[in-house]
PDB file of C-alpha atoms in Angstrom:
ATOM      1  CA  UNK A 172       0.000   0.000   0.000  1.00 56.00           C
ATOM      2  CA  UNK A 173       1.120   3.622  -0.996  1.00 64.00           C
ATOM      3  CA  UNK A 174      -0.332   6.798  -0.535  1.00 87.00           C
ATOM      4  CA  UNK A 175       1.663  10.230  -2.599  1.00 90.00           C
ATOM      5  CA  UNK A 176       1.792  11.943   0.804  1.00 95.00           C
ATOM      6  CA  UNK A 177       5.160  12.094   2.903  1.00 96.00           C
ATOM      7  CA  UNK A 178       5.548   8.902   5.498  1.00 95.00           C
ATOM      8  CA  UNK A 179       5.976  10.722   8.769  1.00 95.00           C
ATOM      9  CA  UNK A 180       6.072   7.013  11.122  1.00 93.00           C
ATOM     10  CA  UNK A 181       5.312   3.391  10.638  1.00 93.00           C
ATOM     11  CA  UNK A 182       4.654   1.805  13.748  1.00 89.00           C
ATOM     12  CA  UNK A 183       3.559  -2.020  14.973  1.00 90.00           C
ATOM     13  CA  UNK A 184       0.132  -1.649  12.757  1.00 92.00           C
ATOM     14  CA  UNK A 185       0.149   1.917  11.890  1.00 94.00           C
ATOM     15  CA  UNK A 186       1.536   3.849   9.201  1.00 96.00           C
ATOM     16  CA  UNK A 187       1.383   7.767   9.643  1.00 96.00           C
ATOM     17  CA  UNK A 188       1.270  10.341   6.542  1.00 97.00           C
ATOM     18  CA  UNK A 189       1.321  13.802   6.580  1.00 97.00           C
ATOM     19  CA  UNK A 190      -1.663  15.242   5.291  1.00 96.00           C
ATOM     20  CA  UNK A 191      -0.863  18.999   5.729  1.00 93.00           C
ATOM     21  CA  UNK A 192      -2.795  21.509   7.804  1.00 91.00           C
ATOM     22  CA  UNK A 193      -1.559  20.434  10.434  1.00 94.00           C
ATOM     23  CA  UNK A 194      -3.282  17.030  10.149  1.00 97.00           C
ATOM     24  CA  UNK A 195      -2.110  13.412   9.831  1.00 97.00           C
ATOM     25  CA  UNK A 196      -3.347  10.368   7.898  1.00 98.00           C
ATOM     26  CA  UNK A 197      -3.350   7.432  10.092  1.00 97.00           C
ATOM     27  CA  UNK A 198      -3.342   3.623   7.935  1.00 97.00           C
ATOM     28  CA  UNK A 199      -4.266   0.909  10.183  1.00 97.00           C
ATOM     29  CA  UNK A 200      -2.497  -2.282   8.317  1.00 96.00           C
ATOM     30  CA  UNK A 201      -3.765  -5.836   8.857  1.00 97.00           C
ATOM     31  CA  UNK A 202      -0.238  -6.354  10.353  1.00 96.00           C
ATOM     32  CA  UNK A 203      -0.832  -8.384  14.376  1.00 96.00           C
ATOM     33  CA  UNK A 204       1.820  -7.824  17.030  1.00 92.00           C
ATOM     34  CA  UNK A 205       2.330 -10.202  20.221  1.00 91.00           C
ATOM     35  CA  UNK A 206       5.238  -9.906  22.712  1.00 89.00           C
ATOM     36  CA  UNK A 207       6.670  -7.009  21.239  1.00 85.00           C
ATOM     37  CA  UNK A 208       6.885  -8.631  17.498  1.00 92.00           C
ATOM     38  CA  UNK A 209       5.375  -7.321  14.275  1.00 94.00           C
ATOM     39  CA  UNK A 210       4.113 -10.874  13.465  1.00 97.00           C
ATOM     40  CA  UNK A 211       4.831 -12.414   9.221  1.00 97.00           C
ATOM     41  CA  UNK A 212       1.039 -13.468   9.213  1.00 98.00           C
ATOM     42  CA  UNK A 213      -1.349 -10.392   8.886  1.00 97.00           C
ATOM     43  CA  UNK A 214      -5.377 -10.489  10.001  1.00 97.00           C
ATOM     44  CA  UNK A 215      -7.961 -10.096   7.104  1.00 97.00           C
ATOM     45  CA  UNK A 216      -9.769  -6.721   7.501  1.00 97.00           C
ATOM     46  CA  UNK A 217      -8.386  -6.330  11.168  1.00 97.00           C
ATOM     47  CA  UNK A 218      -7.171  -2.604  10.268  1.00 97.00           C
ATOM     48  CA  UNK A 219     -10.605  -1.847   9.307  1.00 97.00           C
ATOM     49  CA  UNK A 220     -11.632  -3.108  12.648  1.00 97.00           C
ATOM     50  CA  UNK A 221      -9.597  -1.059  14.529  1.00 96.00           C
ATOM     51  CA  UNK A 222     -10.298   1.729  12.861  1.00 97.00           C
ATOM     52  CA  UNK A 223     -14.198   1.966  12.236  1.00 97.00           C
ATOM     53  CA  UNK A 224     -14.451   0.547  15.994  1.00 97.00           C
ATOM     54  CA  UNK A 225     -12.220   3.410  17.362  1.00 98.00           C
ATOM     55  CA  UNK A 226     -14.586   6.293  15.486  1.00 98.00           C
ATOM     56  CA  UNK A 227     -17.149   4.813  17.466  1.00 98.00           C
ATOM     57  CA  UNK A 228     -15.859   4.908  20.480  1.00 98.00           C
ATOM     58  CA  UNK A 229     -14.930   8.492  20.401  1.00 98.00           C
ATOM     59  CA  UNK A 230     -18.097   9.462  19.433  1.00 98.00           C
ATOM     60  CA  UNK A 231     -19.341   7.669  22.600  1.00 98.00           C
ATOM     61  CA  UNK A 232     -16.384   9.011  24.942  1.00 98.00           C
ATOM     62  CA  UNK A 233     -16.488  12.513  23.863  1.00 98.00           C
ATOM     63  CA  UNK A 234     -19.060  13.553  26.543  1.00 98.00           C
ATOM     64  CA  UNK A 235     -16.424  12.147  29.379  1.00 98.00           C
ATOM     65  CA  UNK A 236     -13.428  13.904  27.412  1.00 98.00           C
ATOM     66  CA  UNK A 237     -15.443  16.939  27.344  1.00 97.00           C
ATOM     67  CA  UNK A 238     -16.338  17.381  31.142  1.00 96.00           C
ATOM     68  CA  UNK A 239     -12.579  17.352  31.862  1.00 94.00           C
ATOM     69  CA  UNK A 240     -11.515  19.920  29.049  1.00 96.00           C
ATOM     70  CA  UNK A 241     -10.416  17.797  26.340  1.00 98.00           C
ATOM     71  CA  UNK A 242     -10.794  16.629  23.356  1.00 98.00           C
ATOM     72  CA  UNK A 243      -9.937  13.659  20.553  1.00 98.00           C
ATOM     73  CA  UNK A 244      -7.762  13.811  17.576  1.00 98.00           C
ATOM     74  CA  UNK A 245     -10.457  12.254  15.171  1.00 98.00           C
ATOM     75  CA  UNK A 246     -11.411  15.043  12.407  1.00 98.00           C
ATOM     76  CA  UNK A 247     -12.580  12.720   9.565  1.00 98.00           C
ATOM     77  CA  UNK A 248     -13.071   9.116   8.744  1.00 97.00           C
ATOM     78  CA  UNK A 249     -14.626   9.603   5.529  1.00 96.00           C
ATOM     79  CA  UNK A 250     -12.518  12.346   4.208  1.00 95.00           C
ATOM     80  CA  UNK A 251      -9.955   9.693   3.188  1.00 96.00           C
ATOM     81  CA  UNK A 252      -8.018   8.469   0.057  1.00 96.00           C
ATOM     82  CA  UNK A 253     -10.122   5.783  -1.240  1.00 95.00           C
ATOM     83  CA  UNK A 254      -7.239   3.297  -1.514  1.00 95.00           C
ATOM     84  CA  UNK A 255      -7.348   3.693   2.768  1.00 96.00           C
ATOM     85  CA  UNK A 256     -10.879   4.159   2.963  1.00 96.00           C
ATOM     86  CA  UNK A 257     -12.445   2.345   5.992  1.00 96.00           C
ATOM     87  CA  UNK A 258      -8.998   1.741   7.544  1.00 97.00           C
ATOM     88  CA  UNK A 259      -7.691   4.903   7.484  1.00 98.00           C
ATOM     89  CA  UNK A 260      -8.594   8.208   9.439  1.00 98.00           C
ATOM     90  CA  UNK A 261      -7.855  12.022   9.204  1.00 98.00           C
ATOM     91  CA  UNK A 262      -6.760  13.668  12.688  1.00 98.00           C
ATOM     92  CA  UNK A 263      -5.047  16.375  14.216  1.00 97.00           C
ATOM     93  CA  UNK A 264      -1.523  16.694  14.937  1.00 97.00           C
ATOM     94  CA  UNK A 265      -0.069  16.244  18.132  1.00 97.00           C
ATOM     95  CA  UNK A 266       2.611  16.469  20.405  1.00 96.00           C
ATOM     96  CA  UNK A 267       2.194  13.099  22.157  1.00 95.00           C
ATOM     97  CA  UNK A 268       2.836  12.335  25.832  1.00 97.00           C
ATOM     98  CA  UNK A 269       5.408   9.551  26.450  1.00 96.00           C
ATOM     99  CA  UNK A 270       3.061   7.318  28.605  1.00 97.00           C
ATOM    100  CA  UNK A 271       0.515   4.597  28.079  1.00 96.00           C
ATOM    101  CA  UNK A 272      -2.268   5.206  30.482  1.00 98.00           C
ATOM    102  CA  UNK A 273      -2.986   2.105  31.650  1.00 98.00           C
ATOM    103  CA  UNK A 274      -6.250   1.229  33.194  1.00 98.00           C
ATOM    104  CA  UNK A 275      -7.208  -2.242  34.992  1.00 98.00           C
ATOM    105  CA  UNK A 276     -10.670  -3.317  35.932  1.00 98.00           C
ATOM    106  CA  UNK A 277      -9.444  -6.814  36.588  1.00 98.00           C
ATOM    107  CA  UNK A 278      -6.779  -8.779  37.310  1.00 98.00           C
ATOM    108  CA  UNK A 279      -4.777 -10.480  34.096  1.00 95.00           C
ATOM    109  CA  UNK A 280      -1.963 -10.955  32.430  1.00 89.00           C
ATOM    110  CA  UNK A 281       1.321  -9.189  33.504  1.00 91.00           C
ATOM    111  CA  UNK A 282      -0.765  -7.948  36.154  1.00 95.00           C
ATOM    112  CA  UNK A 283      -1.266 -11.131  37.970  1.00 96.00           C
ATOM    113  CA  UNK A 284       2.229 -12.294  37.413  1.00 94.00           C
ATOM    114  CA  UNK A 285       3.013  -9.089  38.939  1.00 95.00           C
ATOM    115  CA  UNK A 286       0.416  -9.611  41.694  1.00 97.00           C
ATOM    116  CA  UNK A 287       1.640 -12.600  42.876  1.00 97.00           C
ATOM    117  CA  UNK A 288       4.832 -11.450  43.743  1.00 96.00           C
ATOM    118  CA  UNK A 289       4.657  -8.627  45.344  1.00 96.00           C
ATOM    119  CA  UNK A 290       0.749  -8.181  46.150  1.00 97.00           C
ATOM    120  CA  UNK A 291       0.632  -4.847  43.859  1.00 97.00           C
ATOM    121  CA  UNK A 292       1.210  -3.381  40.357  1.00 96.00           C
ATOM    122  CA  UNK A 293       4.212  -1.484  40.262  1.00 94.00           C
ATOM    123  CA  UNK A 294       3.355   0.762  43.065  1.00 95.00           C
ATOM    124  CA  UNK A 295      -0.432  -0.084  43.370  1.00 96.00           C
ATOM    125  CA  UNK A 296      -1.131  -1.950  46.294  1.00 97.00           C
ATOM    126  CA  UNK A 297      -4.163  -4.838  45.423  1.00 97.00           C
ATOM    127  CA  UNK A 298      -5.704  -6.828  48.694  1.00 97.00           C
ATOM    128  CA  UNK A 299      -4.855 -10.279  48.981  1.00 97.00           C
ATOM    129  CA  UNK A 300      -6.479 -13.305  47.824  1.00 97.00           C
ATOM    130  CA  UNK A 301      -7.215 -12.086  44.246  1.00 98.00           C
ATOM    131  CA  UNK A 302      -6.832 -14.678  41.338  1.00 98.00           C
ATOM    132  CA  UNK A 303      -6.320 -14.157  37.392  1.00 97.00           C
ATOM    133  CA  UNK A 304      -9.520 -12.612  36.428  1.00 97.00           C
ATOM    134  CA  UNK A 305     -10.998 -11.082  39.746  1.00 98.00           C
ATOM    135  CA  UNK A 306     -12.397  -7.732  39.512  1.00 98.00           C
ATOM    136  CA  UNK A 307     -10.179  -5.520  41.205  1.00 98.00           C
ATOM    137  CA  UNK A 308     -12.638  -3.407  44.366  1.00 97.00           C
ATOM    138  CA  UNK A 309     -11.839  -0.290  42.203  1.00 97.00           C
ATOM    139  CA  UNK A 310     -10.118  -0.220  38.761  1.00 98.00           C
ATOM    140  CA  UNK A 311      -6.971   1.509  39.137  1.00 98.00           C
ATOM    141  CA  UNK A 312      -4.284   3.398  36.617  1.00 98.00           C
ATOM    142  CA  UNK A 313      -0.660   1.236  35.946  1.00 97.00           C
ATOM    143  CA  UNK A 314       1.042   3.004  33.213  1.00 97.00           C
ATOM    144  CA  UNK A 315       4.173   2.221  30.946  1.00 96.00           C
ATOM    145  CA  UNK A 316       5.930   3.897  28.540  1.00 91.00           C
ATOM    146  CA  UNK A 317       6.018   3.677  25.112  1.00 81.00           C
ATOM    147  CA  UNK A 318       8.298   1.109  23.614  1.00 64.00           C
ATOM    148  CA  UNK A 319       9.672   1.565  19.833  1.00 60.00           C
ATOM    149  CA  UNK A 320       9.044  -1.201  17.441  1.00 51.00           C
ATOM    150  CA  UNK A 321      11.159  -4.212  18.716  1.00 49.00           C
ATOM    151  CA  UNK A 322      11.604  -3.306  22.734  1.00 57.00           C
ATOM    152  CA  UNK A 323       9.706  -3.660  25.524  1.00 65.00           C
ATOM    153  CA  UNK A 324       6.916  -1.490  27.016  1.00 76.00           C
ATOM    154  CA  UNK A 325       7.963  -1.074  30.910  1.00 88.00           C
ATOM    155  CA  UNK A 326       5.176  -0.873  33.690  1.00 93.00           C
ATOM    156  CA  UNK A 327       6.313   2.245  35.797  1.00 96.00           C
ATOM    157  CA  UNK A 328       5.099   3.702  38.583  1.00 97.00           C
ATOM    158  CA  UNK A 329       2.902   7.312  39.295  1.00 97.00           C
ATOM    159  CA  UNK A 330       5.971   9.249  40.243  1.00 97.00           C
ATOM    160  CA  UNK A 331       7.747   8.719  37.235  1.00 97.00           C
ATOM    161  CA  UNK A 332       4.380   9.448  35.025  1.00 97.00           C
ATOM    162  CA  UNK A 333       4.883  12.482  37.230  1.00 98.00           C
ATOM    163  CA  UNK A 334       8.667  13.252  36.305  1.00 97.00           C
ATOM    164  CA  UNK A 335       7.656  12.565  32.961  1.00 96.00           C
ATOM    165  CA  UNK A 336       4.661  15.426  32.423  1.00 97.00           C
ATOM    166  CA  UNK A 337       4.363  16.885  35.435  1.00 97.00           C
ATOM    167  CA  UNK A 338       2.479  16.311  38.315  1.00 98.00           C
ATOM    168  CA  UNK A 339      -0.618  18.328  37.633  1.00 97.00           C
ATOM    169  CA  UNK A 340      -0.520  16.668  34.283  1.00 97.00           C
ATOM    170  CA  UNK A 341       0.085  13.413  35.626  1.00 98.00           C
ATOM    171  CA  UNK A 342      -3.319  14.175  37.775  1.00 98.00           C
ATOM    172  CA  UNK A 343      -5.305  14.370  35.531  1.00 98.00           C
ATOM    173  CA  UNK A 344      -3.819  11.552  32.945  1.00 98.00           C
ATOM    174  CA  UNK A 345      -4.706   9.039  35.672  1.00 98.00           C
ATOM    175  CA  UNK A 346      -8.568  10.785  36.518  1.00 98.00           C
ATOM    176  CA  UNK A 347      -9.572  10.960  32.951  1.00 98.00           C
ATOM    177  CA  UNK A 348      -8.179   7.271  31.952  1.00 98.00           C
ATOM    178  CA  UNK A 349     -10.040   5.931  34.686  1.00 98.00           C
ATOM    179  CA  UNK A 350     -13.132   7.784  33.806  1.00 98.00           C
ATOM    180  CA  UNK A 351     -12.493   6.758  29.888  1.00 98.00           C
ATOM    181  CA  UNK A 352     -12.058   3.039  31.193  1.00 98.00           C
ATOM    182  CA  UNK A 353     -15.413   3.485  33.602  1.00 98.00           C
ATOM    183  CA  UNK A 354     -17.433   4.819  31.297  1.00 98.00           C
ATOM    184  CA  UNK A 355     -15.861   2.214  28.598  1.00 98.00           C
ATOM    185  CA  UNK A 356     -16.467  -0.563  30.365  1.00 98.00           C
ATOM    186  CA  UNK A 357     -19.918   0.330  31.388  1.00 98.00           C
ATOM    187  CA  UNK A 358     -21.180   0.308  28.085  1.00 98.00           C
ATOM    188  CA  UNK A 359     -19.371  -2.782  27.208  1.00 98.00           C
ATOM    189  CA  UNK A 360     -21.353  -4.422  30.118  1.00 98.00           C
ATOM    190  CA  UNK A 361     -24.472  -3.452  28.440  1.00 98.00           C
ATOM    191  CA  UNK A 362     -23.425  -5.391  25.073  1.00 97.00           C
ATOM    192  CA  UNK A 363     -22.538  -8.753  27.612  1.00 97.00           C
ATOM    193  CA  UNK A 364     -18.388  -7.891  26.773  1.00 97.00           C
ATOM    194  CA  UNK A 365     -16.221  -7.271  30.324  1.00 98.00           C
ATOM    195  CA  UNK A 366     -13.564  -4.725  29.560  1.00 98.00           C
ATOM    196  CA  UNK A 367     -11.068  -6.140  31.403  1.00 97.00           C
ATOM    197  CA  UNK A 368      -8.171  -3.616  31.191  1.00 97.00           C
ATOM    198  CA  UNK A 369      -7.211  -1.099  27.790  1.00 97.00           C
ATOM    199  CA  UNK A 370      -4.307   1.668  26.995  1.00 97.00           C
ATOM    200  CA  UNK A 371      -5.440   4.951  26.523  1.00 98.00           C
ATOM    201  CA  UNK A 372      -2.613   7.471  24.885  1.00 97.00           C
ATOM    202  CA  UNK A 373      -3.040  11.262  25.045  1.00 98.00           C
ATOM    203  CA  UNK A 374      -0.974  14.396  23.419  1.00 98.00           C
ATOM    204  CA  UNK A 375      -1.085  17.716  23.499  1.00 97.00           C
ATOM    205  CA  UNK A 376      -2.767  20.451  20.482  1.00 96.00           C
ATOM    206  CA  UNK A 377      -1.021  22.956  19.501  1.00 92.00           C
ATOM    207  CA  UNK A 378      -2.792  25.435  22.093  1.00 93.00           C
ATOM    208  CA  UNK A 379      -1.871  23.146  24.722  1.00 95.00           C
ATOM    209  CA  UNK A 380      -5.131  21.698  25.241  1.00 96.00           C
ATOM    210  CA  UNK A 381      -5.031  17.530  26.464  1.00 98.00           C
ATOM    211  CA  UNK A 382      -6.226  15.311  23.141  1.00 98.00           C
ATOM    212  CA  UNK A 383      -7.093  11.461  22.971  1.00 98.00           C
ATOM    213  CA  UNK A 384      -5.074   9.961  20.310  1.00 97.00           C
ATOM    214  CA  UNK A 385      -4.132   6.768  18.882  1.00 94.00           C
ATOM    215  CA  UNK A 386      -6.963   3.918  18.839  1.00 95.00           C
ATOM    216  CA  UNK A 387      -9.386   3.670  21.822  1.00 97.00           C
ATOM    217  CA  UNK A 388     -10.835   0.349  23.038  1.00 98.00           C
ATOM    218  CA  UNK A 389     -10.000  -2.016  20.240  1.00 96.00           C
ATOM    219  CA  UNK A 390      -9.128  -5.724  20.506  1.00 92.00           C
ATOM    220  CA  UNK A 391      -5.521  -4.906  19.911  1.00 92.00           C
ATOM    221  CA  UNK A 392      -5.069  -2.152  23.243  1.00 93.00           C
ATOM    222  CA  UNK A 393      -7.904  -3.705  25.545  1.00 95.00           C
ATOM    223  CA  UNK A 394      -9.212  -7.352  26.722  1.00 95.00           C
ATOM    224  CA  UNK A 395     -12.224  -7.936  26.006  1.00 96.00           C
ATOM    225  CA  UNK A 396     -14.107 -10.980  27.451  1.00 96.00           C
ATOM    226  CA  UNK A 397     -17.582 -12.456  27.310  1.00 96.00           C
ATOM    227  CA  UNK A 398     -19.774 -11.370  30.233  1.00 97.00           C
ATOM    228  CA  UNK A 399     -21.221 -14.897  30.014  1.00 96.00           C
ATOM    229  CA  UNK A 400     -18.619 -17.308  30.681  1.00 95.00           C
ATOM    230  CA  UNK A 401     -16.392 -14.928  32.908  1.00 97.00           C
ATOM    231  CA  UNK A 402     -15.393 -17.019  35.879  1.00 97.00           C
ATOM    232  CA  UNK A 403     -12.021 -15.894  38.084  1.00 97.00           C
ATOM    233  CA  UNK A 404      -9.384 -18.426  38.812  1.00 97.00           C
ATOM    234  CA  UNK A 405      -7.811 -19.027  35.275  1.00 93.00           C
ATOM    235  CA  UNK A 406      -7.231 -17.399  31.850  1.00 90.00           C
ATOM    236  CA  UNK A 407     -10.446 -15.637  30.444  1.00 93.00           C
ATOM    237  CA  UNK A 408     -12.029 -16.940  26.970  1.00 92.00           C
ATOM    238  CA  UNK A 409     -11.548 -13.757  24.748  1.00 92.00           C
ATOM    239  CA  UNK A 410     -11.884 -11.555  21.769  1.00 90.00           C
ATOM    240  CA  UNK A 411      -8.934  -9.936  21.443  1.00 83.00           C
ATOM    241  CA  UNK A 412      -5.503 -10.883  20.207  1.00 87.00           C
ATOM    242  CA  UNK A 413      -4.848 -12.947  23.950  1.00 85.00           C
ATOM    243  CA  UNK A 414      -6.165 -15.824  20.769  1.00 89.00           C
ATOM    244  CA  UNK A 415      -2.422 -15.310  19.306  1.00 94.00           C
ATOM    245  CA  UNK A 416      -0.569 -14.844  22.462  1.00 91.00           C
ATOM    246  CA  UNK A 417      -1.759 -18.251  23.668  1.00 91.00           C
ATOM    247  CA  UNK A 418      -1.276 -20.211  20.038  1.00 95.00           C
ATOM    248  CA  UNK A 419       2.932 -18.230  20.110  1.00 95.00           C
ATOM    249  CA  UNK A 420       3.091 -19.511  23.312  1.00 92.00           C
ATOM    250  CA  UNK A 421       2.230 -23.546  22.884  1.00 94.00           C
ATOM    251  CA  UNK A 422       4.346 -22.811  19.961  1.00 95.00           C
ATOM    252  CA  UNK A 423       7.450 -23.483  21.242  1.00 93.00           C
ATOM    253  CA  UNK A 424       8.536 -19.527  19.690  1.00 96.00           C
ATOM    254  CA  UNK A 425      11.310 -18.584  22.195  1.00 94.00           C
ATOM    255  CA  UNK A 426       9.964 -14.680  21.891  1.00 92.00           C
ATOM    256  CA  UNK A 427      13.729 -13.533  20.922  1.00 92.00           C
ATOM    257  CA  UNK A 428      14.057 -15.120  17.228  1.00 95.00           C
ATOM    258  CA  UNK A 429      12.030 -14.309  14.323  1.00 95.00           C
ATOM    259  CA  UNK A 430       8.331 -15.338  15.282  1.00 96.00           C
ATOM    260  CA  UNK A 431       6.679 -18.326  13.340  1.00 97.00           C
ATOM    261  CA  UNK A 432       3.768 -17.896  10.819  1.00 97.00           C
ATOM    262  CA  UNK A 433       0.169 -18.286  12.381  1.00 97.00           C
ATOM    263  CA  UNK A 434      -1.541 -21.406  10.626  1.00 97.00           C
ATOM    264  CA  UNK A 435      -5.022 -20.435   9.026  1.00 97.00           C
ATOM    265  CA  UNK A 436      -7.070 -21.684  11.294  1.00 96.00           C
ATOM    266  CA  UNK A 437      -5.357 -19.607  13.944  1.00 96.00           C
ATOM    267  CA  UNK A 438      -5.916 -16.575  11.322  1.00 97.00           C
ATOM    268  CA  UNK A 439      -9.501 -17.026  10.885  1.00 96.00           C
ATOM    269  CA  UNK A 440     -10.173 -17.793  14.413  1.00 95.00           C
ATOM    270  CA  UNK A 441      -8.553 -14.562  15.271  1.00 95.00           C
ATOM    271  CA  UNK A 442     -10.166 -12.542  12.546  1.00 96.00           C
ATOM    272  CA  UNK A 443     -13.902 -13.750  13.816  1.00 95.00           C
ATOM    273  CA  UNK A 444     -12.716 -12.533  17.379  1.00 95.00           C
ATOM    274  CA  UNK A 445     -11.960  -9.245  15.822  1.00 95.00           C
ATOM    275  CA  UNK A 446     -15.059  -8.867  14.154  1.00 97.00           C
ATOM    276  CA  UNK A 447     -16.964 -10.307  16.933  1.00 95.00           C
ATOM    277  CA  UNK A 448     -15.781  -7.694  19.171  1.00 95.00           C
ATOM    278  CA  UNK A 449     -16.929  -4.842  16.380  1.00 97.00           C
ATOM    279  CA  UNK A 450     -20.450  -6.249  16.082  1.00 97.00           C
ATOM    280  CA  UNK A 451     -21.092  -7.095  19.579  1.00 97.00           C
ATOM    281  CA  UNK A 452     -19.732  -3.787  21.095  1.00 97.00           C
ATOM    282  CA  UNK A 453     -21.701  -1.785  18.240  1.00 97.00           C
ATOM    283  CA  UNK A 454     -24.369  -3.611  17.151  1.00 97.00           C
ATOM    284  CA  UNK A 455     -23.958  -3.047  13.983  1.00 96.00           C
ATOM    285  CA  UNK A 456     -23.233  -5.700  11.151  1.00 96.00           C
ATOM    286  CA  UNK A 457     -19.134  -5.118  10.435  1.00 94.00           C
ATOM    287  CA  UNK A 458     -19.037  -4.671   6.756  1.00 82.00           C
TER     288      UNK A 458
END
């Protein structure tokens, strides 16, 4: 795929053109990542997932971004090249924030490894006896920073969000991700999904005003699982790309040397998840 308009990034599944005006042209590929590797196999029509699922959610978040005095980056999904169209939207440019807001509604993943251990997350303290999907008493706001294609993200704690923006910045990062993830996860509930934990990343406009960028609540920055079979005490049946993470790892892939190709049926699979997650979440048929 190529666009006549100057490459400004390519990321894990992104690719960023400059659109002028101050605007950017962000390509969501079909390109799949897991453990921190752009995998050879992509996902049928996943970058359209991502991307039409994201324009909805902002449309459903901008009340919560407004009553804090922000904003997202979204200006157009329609106003598009139509080599990109339905995978690609139009959106401001900003000066982004170098931390992945983090919020956790329940207990997975790194998080319980991390759990176990120590009885916290980084420097948030958890009460004892929780299990790998529990529902945490109160979700609560890990961040990490933002890796580069090929390294690691790393889970840091609220002072260094704080020596990173500031600490009236780093405030509010941590209220309004936890309000995005409430208010995300309570209309999630209402389609029978549990949003278990997502990744919310924010810049800055050019008047200095705090702007939701990136994707928002897609299967690739958020776990999503079904309401309906949700039982703590071991790993959650899901529709996100956990599908891929768990195939890599009864793969034998050692995580450090060029990962394998994903077999069809591990493609497909994953692609219905995707699409599952649009459909249920929107209730509209993904087309």
């Amino acid at each position: 795929m190529t666009l006549d308009l100057p490459l400004v990034a390519r990321g894990k599944v992104r690719e960023v053109y400059d659109a002028g005006d101050d605007r950017l042209l962000l390509v969501a590929s079909d390109r799949i990542s897991a453990y921190d590797h752009v995998l050879p196999t992509p996902i049928p029509d996943k970058g359209r997932v991502l991307t039409q699922l994201s324009v909805w959610w902002f449309e459903q978040l901008t009340p919560v971004l407004a009553s804090s005095g922000a904003s997202h980056h979204l200006v157009s999904a329609t106003d598009v090249p139509d080599s990109v169209a339905g995978r690609a939207v139009l959106v401001r440019r900003l000066g982004m924030l170098p931390v992945e807001c983090v919020a956790r509604g329940y207990l997975s993943g790194s998080g319980t490894k991390e759990y176990e251990r120590t009885g916290a997350i980084v420097d948030v303290a958890l009460p004892p006896g929780l299990v790998e999907g529990s529902r945490l008493p109160e979700p609560v706001f890990t961040p990490s920073t933002k890796a580069a294609v090929g390294e690691h993200d790393e889970a840091i704690g609220f002072s260094r969000v704080e020596s990173l923006v500031g600490p009236d910045r780093a405030a509010v990062l941590r209220e309004l991700t936890l309000a995005l993830y409430r208010r995300g996860a309570e209309i999630a509930a209402g389609a029978g999904i549990v949003l278990a934990d997502t990744k919310f990343e924010f810049g800055l406009a050019a008047d200095g005003g705090l702007v939701l960028g990136d994707e928002v609540l897609t299967p690739d920055s958020s776990r999503f699982w079904p309401a309906s079979s949700w039982s703590p005490g071991a790993a959650q049946p899901s529709f996100d790309k956990q599908y891929v993470r768990d195939w890599l790892t009864v793969s034998g892939w050692d995580r450090v040397s060029p990962p394998p190709e994903l077999p069809d049926d591990v493609v497909a699979a994953t692609r219905r998840r995707y699409v599952a997650a649009y459909e249920q979440l929107t209730g509209t048929t993904f087309r």
